[in-house]
Tab-separated table of C-alpha atoms and ligand atoms in Angstrom:
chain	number	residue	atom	x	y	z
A	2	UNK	CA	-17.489	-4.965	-17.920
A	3	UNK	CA	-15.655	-1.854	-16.464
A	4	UNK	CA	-12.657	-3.480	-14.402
A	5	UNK	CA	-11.548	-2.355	-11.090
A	6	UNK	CA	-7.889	-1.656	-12.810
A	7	UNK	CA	-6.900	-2.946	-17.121
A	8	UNK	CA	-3.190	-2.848	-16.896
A	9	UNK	CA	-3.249	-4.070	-20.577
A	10	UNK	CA	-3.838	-0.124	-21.017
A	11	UNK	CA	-0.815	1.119	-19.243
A	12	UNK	CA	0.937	-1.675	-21.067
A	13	UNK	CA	-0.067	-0.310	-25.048
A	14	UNK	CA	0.997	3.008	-23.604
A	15	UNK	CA	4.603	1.836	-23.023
A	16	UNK	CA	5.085	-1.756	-24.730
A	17	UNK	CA	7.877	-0.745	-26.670
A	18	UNK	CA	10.217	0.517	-24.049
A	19	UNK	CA	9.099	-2.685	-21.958
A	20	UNK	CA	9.860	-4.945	-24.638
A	21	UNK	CA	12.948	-3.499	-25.571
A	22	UNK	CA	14.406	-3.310	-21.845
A	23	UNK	CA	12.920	-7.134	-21.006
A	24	UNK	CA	15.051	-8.161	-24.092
A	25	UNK	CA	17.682	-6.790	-23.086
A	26	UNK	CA	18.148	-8.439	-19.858
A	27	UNK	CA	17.503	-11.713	-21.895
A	28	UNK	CA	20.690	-10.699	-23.685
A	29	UNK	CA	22.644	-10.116	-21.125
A	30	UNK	CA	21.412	-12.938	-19.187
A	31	UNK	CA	21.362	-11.115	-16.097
A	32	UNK	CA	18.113	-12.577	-13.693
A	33	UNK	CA	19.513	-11.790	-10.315
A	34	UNK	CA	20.877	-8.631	-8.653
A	35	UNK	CA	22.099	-7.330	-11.976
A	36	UNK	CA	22.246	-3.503	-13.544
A	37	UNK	CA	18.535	-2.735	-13.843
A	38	UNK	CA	17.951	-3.810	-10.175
A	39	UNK	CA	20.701	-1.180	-9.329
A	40	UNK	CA	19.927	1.514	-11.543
A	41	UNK	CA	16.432	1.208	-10.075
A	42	UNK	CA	17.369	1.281	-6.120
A	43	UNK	CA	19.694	4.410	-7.291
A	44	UNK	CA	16.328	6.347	-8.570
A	45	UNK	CA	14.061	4.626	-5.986
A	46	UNK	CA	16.286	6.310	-3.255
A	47	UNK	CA	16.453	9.646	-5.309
A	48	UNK	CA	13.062	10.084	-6.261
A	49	UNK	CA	12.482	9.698	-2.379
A	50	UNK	CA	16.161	11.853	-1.408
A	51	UNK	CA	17.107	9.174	0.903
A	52	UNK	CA	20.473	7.497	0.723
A	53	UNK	CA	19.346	4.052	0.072
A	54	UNK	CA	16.600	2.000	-1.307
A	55	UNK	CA	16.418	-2.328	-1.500
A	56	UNK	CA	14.563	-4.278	-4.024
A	57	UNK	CA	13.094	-6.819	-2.577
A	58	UNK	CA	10.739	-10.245	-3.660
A	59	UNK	CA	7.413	-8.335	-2.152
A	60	UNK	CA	5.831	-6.133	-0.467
A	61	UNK	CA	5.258	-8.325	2.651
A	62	UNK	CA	9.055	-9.345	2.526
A	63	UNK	CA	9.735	-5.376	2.739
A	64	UNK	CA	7.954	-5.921	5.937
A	65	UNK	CA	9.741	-8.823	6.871
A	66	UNK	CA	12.675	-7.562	6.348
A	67	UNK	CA	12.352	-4.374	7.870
A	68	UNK	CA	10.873	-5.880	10.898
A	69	UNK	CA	13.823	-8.497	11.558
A	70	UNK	CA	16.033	-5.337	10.088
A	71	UNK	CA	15.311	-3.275	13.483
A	72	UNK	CA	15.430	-6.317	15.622
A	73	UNK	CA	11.964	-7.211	16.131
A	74	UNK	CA	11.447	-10.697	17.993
A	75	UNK	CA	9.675	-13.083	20.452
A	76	UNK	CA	7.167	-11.063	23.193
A	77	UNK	CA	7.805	-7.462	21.302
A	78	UNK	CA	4.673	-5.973	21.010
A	79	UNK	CA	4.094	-4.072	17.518
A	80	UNK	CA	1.438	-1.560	17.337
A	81	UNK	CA	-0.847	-1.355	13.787
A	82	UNK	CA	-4.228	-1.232	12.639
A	83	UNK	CA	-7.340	-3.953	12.082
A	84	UNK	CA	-8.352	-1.999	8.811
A	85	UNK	CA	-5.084	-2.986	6.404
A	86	UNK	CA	-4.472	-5.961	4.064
A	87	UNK	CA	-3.421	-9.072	6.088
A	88	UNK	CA	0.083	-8.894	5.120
A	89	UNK	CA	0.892	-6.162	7.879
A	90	UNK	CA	-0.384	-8.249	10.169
A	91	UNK	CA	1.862	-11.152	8.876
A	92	UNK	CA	4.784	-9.440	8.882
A	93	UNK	CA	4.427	-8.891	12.665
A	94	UNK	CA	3.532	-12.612	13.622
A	95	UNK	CA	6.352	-13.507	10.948
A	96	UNK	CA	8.734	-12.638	13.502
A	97	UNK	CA	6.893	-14.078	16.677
A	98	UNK	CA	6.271	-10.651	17.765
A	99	UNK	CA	2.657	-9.254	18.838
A	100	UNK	CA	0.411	-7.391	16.734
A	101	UNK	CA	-1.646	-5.005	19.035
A	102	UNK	CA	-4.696	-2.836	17.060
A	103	UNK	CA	-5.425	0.945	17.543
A	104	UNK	CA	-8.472	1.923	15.850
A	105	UNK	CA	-8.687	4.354	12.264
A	106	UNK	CA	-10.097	7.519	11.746
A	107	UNK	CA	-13.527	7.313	10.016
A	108	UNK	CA	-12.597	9.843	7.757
A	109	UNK	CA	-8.946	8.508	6.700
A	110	UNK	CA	-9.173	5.269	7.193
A	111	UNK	CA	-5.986	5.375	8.936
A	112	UNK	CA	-4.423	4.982	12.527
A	113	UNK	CA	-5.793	7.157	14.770
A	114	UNK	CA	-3.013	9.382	16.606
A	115	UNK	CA	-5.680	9.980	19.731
A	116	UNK	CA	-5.793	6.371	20.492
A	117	UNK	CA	-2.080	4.720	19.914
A	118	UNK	CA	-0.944	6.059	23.569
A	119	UNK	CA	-3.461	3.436	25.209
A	120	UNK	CA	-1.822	0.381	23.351
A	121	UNK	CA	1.572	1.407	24.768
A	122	UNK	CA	3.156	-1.223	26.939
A	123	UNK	CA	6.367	-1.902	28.174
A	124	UNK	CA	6.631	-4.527	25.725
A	125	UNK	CA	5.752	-1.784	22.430
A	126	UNK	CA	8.652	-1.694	20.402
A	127	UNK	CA	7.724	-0.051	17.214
A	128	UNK	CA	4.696	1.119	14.991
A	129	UNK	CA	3.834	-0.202	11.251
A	130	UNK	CA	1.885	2.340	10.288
A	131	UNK	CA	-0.232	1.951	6.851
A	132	UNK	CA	-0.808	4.453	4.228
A	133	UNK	CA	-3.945	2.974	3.457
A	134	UNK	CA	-5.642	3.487	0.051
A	135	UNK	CA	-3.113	6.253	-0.852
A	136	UNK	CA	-3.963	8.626	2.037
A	137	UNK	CA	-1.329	9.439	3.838
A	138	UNK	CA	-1.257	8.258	7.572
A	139	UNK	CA	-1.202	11.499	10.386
A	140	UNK	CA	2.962	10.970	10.414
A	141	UNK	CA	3.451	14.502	12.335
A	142	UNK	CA	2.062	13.333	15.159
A	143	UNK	CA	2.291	9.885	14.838
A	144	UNK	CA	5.826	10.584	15.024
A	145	UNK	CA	6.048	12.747	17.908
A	146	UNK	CA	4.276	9.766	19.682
A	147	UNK	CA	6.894	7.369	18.883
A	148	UNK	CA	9.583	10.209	19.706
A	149	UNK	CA	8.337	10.550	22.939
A	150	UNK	CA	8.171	6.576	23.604
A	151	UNK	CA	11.344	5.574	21.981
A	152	UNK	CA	9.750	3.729	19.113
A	153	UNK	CA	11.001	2.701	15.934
A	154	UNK	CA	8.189	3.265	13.299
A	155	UNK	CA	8.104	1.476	9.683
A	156	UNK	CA	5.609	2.799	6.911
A	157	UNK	CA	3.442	0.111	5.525
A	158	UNK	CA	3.678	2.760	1.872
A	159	UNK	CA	2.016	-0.653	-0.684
A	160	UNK	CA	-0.849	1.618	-1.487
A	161	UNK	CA	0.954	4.675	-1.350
A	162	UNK	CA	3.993	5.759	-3.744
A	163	UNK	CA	4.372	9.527	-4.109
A	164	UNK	CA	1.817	10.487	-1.498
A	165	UNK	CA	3.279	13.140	0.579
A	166	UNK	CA	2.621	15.199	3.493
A	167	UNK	CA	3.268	19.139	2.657
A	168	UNK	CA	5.945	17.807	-0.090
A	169	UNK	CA	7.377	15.226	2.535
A	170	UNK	CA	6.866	11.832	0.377
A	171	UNK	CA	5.463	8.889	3.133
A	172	UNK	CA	8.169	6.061	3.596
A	173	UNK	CA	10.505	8.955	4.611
A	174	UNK	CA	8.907	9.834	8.055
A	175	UNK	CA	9.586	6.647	9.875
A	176	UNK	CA	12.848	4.386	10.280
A	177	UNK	CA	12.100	2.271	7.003
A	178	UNK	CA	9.723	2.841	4.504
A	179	UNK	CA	8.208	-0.358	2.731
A	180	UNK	CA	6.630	-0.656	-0.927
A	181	UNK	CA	5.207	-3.489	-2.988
A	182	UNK	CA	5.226	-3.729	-6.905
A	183	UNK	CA	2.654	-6.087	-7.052
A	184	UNK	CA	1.147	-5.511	-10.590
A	185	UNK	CA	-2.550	-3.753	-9.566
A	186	UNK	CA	-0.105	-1.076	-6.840
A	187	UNK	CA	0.314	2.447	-8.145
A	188	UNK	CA	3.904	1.737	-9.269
A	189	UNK	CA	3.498	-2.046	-10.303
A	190	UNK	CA	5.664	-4.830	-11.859
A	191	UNK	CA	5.365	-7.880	-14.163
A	192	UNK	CA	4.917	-10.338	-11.235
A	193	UNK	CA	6.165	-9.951	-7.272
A	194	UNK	CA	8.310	-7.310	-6.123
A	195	UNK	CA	9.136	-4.860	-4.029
A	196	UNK	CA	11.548	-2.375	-2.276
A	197	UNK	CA	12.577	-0.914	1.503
A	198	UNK	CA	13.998	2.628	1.614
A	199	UNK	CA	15.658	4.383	4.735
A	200	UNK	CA	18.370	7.291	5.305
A	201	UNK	CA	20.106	4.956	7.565
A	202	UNK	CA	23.006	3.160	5.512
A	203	UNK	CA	23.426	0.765	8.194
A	204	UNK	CA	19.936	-0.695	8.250
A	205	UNK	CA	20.198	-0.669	4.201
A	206	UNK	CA	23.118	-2.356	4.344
A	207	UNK	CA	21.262	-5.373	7.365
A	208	UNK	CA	18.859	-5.795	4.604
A	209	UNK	CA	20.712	-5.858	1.795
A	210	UNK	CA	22.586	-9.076	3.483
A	211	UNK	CA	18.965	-10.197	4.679
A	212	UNK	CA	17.730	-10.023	1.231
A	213	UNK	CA	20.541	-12.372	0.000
A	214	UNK	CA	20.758	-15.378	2.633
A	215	UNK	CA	22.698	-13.047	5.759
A	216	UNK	CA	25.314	-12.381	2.909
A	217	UNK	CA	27.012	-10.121	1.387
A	218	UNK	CA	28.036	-12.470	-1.592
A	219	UNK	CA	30.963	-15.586	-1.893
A	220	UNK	CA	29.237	-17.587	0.156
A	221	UNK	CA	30.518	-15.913	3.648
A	222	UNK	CA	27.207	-15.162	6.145
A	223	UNK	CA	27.487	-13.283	8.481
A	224	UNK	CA	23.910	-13.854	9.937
A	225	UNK	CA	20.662	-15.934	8.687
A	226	UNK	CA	18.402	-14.451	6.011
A	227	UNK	CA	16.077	-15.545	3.082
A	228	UNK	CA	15.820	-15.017	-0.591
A	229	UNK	CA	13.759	-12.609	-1.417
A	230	UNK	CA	15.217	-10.491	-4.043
A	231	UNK	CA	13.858	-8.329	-6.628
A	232	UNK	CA	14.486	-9.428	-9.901
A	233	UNK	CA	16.187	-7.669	-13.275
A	234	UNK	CA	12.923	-8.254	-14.779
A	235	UNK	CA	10.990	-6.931	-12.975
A	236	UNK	CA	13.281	-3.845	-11.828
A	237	UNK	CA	13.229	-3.488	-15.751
A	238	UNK	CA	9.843	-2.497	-16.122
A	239	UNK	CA	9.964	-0.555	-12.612
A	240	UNK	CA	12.687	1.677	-14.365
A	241	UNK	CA	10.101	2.765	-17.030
A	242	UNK	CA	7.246	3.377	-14.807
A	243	UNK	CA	8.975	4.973	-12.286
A	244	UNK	CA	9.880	7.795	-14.780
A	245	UNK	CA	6.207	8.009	-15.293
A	246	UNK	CA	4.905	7.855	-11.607
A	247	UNK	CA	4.204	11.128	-10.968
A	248	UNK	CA	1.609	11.333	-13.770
A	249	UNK	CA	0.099	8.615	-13.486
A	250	UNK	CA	-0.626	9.437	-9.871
A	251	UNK	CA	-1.831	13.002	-10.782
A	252	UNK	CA	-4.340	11.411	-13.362
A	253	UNK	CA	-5.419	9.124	-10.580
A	254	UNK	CA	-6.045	12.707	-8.915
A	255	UNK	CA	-7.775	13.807	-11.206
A	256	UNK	CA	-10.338	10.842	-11.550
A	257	UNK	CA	-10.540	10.989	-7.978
A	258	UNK	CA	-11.793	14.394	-8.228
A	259	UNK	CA	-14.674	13.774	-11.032
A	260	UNK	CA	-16.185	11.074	-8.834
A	261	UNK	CA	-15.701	13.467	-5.941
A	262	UNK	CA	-17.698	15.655	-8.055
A	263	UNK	CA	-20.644	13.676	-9.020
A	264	UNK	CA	-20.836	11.237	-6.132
A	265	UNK	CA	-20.620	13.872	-3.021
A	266	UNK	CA	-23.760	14.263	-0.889
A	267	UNK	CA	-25.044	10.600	-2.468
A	268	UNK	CA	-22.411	8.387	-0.629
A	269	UNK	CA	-19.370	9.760	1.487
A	270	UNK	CA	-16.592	10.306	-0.650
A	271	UNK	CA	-13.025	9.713	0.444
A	272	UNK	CA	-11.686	12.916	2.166
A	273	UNK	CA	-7.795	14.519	1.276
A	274	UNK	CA	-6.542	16.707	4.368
A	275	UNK	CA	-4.869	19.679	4.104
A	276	UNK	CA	-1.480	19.415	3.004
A	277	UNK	CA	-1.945	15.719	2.187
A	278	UNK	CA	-1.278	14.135	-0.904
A	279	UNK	CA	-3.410	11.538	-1.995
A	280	UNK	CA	-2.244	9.211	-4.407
A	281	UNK	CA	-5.841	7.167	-4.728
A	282	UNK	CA	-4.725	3.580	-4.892
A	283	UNK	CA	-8.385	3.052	-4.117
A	284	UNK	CA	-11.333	5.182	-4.180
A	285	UNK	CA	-13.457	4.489	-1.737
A	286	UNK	CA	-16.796	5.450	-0.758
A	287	UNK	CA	-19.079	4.827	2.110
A	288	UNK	CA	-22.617	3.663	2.395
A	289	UNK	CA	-24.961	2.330	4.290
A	290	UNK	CA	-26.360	0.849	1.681
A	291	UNK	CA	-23.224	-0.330	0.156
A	292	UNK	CA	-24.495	-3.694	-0.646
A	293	UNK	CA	-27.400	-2.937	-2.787
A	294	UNK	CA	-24.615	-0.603	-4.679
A	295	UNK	CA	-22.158	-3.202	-5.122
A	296	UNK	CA	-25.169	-5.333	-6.564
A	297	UNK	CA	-26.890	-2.861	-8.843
A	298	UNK	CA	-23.001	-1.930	-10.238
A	299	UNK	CA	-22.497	-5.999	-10.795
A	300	UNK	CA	-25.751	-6.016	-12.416
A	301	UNK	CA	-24.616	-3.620	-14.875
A	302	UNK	CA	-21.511	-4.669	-15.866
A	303	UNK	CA	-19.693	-2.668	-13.318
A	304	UNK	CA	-16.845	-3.959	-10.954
A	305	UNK	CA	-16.690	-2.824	-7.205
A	306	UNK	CA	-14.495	-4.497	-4.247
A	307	UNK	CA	-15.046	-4.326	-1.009
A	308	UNK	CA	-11.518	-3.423	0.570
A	309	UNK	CA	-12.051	-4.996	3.628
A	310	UNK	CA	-14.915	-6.951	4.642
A	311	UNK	CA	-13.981	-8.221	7.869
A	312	UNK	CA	-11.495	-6.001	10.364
A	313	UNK	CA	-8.392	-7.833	10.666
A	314	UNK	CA	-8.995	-8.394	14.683
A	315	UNK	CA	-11.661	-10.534	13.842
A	316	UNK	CA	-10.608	-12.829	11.186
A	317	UNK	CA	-10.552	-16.537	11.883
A	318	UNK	CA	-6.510	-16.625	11.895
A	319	UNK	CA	-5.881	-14.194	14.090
A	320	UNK	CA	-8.721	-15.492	16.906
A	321	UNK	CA	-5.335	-16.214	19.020
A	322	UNK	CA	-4.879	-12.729	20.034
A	323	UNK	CA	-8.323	-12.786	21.871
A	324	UNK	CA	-9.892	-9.552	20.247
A	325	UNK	CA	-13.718	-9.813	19.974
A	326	UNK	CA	-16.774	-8.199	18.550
A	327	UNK	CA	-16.820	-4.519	19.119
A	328	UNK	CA	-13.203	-3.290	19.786
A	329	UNK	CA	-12.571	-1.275	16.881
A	330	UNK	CA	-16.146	0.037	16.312
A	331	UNK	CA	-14.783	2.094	13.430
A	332	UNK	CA	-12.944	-0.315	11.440
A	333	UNK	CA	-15.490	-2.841	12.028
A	334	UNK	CA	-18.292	0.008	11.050
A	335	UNK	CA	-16.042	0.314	7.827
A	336	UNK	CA	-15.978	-3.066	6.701
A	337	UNK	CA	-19.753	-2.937	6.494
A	338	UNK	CA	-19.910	0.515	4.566
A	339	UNK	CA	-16.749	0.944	2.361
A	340	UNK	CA	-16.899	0.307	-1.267
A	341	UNK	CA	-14.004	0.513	-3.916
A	342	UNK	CA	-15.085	1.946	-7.461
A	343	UNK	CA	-13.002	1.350	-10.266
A	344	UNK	CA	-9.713	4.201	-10.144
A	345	UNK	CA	-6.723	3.729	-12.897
A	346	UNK	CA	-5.015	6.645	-15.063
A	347	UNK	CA	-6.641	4.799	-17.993
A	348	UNK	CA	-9.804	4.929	-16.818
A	349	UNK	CA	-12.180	7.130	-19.569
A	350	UNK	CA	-14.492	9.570	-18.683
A	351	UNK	CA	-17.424	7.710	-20.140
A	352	UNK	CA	-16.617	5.176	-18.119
A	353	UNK	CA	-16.439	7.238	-14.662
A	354	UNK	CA	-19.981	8.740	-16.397
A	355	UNK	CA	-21.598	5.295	-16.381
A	356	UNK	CA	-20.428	4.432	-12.758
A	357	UNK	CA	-21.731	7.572	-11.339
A	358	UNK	CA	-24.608	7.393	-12.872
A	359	UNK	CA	-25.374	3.862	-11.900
A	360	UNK	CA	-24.311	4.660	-8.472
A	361	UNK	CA	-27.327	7.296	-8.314
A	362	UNK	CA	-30.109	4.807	-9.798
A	363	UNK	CA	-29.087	2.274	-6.919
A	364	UNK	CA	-30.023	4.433	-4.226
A	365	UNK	CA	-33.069	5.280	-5.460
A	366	UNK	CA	-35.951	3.608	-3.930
A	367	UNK	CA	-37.365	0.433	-5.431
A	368	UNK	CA	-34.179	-0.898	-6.928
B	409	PLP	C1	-0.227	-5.170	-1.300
B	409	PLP	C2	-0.010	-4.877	0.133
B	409	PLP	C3	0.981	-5.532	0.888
B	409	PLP	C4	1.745	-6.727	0.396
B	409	PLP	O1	2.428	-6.554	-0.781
B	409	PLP	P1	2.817	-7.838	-1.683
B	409	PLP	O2	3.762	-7.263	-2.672
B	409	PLP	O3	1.557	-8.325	-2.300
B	409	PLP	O4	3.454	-8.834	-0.799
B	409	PLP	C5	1.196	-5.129	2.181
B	409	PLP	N1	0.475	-4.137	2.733
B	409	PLP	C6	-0.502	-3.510	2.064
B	409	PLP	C7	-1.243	-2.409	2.735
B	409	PLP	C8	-0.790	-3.861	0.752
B	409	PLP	O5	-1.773	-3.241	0.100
């Protein structure tokens, strides 16, 4: 079986260093806010030149955090997008705010500038805006929207690290940029984590006593927070991929551009705009026959996801908000077409040979 993602590759490549670091924080019995969770916030905010970055239990805690971070509550009105993992959506509801949907671009996948002015209320109090897949979001002029409206806007960058808009990395656009290191993510962990980074100290500094019980340590709070830390495991094996990010994302790039390759003109492969950076946490391609793909790949031994079947405004949990049947006709067109091949920096040639191929036999007739 070709897997969507074999982390026990990435893991042969660098066991030693892992093994050596975990041990180490066995030694020093550090678990909990120790030197490897600082040494990595110091290179997470580097590596993105912001002045601070906070590990954090998740990715949907970043979100959490960030959202109660710039004061998000009761009848606030947060705009975001149906075509996203649920977690966004969470997030939002998380702090009894309202999610409102805008519709993606076809081609992106992402938030449509064009069509976030509409969903702008008096109640709108700030954008998440999702990186989805590894394509970078539109921030320019999503941006200049929120300018113009007085919005605060936090990046949703779980699929994302090191994509960047003409060199500008995404989680550096908006107020606070949000990442998870859940194992399968571009940059991922042993188990749950993730991190918030912003240029303003003073939000940093609301989550870092957010992160630790509305405390900044001896038991004095100063308001009411959670748990939801990162952990010196984990940040221990962040520290060692981290230094490795950047290739691993250009031989993601470089996969992406062999299926590109083969597959374009057979099913719509995933587009990179000029000046964009896409870090291809997913490839995806569209069909309108993406069900008979999916089977003929499981057939043969090949794995495929579909990343997401059912637009978030129409899931059973979220029937509350009162969205219905055609009002996001492009993220609900994409849930029927989208497909997600197998993409990892490990992933062989021969491999990305069979796929293709066995892409092109499904579509033709009889099969
Ligand atoms: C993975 C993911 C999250 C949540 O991250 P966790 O670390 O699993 O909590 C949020 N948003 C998006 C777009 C994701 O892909």
């Amino acid at each position: 079986m070709i897997p969507m993602v074999d982390l026990k590759r990435q893991y042969e490549e660098i066991k030693e260093e892992i093994l050596r670091d975990i041990n180490e924080v066995f030694e020093s019995s550090r678990y909990i806010l120790g030197p490897k969770v600082k040494a990595f916030e110091k290179s997470l905010a580097e590596f993105h030149n912001v002045s601070d970055a906070v590990g954090v239990a998740s990715g949907t805690d970043a979100l959490n955090l960030a959202l109660k971070a710039i004061g998000i509550e009761r009848e606030d009105e947060v705009i975001t997008t149906p075509f996203t993992f649920f977690a966004t959506v969470e997030a939002i509801l998380y702090q009894g705010a309202k999610p409102v949907f805008v519709d993606v671009e076809p081609e992106t996948f992402n938030l449509d500038p064009e069509k976030i002015e509409q969903a702008i209320t008096k109640k709108t109090k700030a954008l998440v805006v999702v990186h989805l897949f590894g394509h970078p979001a539109n921030m320019p002029e999503i941006m200049a929207i929120a300018k113009r409206y007085g919005l605060r806007v936090i990046e949703d960058c779980a699929q994302a690290f090191g994509a960047s808009i003409n060199g500008k990395l995404v989680g550096t656009f908006g107020d606070i940029g949000c990442f998870s290191f859940y194992p399968s993510k571009n940059l991922g962990a042993c188990g749950d984590g993730g991190a918030v980074i912003t240029a303003d100290s003073l939000l940093a500094e609301r989550i870092r006593m957010l992160r630790n019980h509305g405390s900044r340590g001896s038991y004095i709070h100063e308001t009411v927070g959670l748990n939801s830390r990162l952990d010196e495991i984990q940040a221990a094996v962040l520290n060692i991929k981290l230094k490795r990010i950047k290739r691993y994302n250009e031989l993601r790039r470089k996969k992406a551009a062999y299926y590109t390759d083969q597959l374009s003109g057979i099913v719509k492969c995933p587009v990179e705009n000029k000046g964009f950076y896409h870090v291809y946490h997913q490839y995806t391609i569209c069909s309108p026959y993406r069900d008979k793909i999916k089977d003929y790949l499981g057939r043969n031994e090949i794995s495929s996801v579909v990343y997401y079947p059912l637009s978030l405004h129409l899931q059973k949990a979220l029937s509350f908000l009162g969205y219905k049947e055609g009002n996001f006709p492009v993220s609900e067109r994409l849930s029927r077409e989208v497909l997600s091949i197998p993409i990892f920096p490990e992933l062989s040639e021969a491999e990305q040979e069979i796929i293709c191929v066995k892409i092109k036999e499904a579509l033709k007739d009889g099969r």
